[in-house]
Coordinates of C-alpha atoms and ligand atoms in Angstrom, one line a residue:
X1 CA 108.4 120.6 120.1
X2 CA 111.8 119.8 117.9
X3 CA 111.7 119.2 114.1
X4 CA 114.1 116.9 113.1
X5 CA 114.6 116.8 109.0
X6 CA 117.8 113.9 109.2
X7 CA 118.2 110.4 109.7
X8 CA 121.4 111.2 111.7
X9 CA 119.9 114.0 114.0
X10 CA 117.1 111.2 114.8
X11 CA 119.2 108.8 115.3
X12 CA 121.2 111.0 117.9
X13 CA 118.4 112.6 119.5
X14 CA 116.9 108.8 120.4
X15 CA 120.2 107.5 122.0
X16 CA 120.6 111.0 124.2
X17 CA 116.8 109.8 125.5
X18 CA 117.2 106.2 125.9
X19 CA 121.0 106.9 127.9
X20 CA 118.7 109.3 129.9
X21 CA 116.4 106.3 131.0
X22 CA 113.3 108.2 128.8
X23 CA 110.9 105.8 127.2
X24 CA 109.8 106.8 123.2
X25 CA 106.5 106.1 121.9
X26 CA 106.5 106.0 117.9
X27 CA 103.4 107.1 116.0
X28 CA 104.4 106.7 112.1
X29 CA 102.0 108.9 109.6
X30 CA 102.5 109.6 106.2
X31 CA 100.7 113.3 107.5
X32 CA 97.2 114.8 106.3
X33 CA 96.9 114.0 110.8
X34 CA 92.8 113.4 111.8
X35 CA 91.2 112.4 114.6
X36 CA 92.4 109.1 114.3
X37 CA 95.6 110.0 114.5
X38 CA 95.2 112.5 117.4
X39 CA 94.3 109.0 119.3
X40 CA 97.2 107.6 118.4
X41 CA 99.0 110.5 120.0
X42 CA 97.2 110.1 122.7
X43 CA 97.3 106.5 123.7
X44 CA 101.6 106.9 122.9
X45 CA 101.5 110.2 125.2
X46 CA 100.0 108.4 128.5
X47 CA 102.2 105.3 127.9
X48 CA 105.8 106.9 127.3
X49 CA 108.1 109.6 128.2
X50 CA 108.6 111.3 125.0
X51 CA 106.6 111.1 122.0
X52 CA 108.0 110.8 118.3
X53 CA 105.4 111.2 115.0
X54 CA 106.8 110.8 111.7
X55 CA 105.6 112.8 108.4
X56 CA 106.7 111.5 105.6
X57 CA 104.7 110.4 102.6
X58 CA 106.9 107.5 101.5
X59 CA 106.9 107.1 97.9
X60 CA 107.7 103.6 97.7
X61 CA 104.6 102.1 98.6
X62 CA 102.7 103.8 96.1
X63 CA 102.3 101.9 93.0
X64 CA 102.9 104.0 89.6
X65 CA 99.3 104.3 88.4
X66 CA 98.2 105.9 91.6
X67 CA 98.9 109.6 92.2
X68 CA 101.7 110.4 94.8
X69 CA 102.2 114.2 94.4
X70 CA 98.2 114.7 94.8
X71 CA 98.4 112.7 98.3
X72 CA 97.6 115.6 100.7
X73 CA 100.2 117.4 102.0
X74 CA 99.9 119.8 104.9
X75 CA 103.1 120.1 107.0
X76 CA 102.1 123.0 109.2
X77 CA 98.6 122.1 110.4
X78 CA 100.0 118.8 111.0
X79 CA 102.7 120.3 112.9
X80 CA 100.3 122.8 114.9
X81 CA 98.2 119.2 116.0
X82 CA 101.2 117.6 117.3
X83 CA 102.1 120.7 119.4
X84 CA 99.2 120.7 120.8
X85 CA 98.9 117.0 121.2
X86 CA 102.3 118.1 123.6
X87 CA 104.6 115.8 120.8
X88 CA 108.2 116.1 121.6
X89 CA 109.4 115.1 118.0
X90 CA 108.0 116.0 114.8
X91 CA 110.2 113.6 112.3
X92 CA 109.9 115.2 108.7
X93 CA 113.0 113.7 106.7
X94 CA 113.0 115.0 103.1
X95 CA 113.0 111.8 100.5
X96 CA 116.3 112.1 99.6
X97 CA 117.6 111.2 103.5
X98 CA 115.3 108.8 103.9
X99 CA 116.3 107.1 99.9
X100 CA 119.7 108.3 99.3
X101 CA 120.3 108.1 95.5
X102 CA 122.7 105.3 96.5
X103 CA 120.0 102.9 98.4
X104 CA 119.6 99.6 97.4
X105 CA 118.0 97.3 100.4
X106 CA 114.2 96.4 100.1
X107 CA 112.8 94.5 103.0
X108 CA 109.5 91.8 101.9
X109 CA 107.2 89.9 104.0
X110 CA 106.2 87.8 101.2
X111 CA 103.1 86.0 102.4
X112 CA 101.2 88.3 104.4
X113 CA 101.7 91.2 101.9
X114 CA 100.8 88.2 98.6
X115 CA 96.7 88.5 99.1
X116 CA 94.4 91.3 99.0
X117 CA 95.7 94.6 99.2
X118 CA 98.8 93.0 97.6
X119 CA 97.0 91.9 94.6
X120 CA 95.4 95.3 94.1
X121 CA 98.7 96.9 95.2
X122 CA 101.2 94.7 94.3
X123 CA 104.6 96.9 95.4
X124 CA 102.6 98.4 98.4
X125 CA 103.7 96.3 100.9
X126 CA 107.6 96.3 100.0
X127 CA 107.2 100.1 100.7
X128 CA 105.8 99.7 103.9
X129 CA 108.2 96.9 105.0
X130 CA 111.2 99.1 103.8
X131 CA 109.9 102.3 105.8
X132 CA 108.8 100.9 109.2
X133 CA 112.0 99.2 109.1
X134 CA 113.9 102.4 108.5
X135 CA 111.6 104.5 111.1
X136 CA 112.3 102.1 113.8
X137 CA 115.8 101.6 113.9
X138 CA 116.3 105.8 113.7
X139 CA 113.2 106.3 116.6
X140 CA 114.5 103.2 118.3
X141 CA 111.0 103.4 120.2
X142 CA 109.6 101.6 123.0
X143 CA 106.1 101.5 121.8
X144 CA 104.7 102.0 118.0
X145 CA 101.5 102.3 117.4
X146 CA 99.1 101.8 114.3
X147 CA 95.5 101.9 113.4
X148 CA 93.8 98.9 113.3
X149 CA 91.9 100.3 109.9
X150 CA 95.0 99.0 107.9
X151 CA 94.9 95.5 109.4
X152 CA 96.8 94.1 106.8
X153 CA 99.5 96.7 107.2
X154 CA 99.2 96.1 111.1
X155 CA 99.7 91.8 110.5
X156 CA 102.5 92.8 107.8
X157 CA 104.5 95.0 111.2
X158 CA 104.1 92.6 113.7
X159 CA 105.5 90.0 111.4
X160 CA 108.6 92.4 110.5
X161 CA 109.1 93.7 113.6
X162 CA 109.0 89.5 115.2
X163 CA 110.9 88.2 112.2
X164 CA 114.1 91.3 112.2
X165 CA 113.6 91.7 115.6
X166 CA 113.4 95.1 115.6
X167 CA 112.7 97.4 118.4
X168 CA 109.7 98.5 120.1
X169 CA 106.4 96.7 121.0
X170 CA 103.3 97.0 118.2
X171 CA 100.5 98.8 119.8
X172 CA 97.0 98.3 117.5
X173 CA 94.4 101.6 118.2
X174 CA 90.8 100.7 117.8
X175 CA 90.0 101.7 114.0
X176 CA 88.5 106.0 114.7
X177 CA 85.0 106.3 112.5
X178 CA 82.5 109.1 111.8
X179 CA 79.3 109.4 113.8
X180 CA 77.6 106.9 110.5
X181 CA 80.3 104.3 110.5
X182 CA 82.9 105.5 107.9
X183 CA 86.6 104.9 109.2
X184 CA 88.9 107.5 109.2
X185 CA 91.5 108.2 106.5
X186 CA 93.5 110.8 104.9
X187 CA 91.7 109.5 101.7
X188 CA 88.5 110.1 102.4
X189 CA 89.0 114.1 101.8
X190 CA 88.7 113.4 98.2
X191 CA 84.5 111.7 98.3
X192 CA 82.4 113.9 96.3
X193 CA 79.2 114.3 98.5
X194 CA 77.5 111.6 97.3
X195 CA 80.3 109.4 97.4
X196 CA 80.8 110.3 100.9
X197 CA 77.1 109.6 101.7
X198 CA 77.9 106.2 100.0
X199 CA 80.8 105.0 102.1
X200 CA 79.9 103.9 104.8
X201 CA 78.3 101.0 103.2
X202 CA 81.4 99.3 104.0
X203 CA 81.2 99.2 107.2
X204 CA 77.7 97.6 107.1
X205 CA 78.4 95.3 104.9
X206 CA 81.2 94.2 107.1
X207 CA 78.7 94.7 110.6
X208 CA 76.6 92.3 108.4
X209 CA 79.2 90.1 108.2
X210 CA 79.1 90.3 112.0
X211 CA 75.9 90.1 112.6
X212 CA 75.5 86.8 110.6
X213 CA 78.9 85.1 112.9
X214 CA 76.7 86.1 115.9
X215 CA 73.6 84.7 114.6
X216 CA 75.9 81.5 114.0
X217 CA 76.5 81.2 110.6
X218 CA 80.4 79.8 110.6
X219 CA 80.8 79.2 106.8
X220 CA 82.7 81.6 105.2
X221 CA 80.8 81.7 101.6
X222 CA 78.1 82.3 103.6
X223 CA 79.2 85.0 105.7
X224 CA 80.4 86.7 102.5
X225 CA 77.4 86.7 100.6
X226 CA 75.6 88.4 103.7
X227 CA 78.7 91.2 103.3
X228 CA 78.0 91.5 99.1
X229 CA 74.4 91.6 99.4
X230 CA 74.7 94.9 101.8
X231 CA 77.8 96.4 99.0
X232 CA 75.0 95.4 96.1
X233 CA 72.4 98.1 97.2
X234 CA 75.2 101.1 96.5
X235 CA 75.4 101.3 93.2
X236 CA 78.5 103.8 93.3
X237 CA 80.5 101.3 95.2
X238 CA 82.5 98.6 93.7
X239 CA 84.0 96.0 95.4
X240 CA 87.4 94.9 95.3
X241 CA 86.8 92.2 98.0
X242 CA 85.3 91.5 100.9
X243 CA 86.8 88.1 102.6
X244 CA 86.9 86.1 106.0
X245 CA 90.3 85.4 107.3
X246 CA 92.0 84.2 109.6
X247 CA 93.3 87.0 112.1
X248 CA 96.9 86.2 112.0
X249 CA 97.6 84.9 108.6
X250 CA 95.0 86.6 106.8
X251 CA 94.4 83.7 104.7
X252 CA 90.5 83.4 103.9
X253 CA 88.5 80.8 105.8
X254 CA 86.4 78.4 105.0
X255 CA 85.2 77.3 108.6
X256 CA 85.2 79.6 111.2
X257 CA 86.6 78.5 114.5
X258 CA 86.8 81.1 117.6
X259 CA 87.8 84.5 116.0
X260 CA 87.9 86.0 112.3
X261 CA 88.7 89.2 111.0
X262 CA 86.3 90.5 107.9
X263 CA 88.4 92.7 105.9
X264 CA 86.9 94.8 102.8
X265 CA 87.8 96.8 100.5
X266 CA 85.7 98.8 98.1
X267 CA 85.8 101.5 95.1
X268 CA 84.4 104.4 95.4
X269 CA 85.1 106.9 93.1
X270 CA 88.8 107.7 92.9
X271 CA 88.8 106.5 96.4
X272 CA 89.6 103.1 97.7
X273 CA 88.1 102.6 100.9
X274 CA 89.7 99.7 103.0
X275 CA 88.1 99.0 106.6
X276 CA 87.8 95.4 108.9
X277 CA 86.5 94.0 111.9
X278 CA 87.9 91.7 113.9
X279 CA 85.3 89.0 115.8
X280 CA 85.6 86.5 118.6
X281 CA 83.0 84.1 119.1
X282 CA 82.0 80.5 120.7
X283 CA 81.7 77.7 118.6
X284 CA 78.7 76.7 117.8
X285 CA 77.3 74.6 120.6
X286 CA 76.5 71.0 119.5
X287 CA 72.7 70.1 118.9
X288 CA 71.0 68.0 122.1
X289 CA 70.3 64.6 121.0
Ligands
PAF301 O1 99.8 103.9 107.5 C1 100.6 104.8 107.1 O2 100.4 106.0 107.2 C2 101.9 104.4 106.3 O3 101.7 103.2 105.6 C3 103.1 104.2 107.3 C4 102.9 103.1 108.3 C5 103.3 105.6 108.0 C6 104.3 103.9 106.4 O4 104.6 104.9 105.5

């Protein structure tokens, strides 16, 4: 497995593959790897040649009241996963390649990254744009692929990557979750033991959410009370919102019509926990006169 530390010896090392006819599946981390990301590896390893992971905690999309030097750091296990994982590329740039002193260009996707994350976060999404542009045209990859826990993030990509038309298709993993529910996240290594006990309350208040769709309750209010109701048993979680959207613009509904995605996002403790899921359904069928 090759570390590569440079934009330039990234850059090369993806033209020598693509001139060789070798296809390179992308999986972009900011590091502290889990399970979740081990599927990502995964999934990229049976589709394509050569895989690439990127480490790189990207300052940028972390706003300056939350704590970017205590985001966990842990270079070598990650490292040792991806070996074994049979990774080709470990991508670890050091901030100052990635931002040169002299940098200037941001890159926005103004509507998708306006509404919740954004309002919590609201220079999150810049970062993000800014980075996945500058990871995929060094990897050049074939495939990407994401988790589907950061939905928003995910919507944000595929509307960067269509818009710039960058290269490489998106690829969205099924959202990886503890044996009660809880997604996985390099955050969640910072739950107290009760907190962690308390988190995955998300989840059902979102498989609430769920439940109710199936049961066919299409009003959105509706479908969100169902969600707070759940979050309002737990008193040590807070929530910052829990909303029914639309799947591709993310903008809340008030009617649902064929498919939704519930997307929450809760306090707890110094954590925020952010998880989703995404729901197809029939409409309603009409009443028999
Ligand atoms: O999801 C993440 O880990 C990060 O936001 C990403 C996509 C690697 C960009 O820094």
């Amino acid at each position: 497995m090759k570390i590569i530390r440079t934009t330039s010896a990234m850059a090369d090392w993806s033209r020598r593959l693509h001139r060789e006819g070798v296809t390179i599946g992308f999986v972009p981390t900011m590091g502290a790897l889990h399970e979740g990301h081990r599927a990502l590896i995964r999934a990229a390893r049976l589709a394509c040649d050569a895989v690439v992971v990127s480490i790189f905690v990207n300052p940028t999309q972390f706003g300056p009241t939350e704590d970017l030097s205590k985001y966990p750091r842990q270079l070598r296990l990650d490292q040792a996963l991806c070996r074994k994982e049979g990774v080709d590329v470990v991508f670890a740039p050091t901030t100052e390649t990635m931002y040169p002193a002299a940098s200037q260009t941001v890159v926005t996707v103004p509507a998708m990254a306006r509404r919740w994350e954004g309002e919590a976060r609201p220079h999150h999404f810049q970062g993000v744009a800014t980075i996945v542009t500058k990871l995929l045209s060094l990897v050049q990859p074939d495939n990407t692929w994401f988790g589907q826990k950061d939905y928003q993030q995910v919507a944000l990509v595929q509307q960067l990557v269509k818009d710039l038309n960058l290269p490489g298709d998106v690829v969205v993993h099924p959202t990886m979750r503890e044996a009660d529910g809880l997604a996985l996240s390099s955050r969640n290594v910072y739950l107290s033991r009760p907190q962690r006990q308390a988190a995955p309350v998300l989840y059902r208040a979102l498989q609430a959410g769920a439940a109710a769709i199936r049961a066919g309750e299409r009003r959105g209010t509706h479908i969100q009370r169902h969600m707070t109701r759940v979050v309002a048993a737990e008193p040590l979680a807070t929530i910052e919102y829990l909303s029914v959207c639309n799947p591709n613009t993310l903008e809340p509904l008030s009617a649902l019509h064929r498919q939704a995605v519930l997307l929450g996002a809760l306090r707890i403790g110094p954590v925020r926990l952010l998880d989703n899921v995404l729901i197809s359904f029939r409409r309603r069928p009409s009443r028999q006169m």
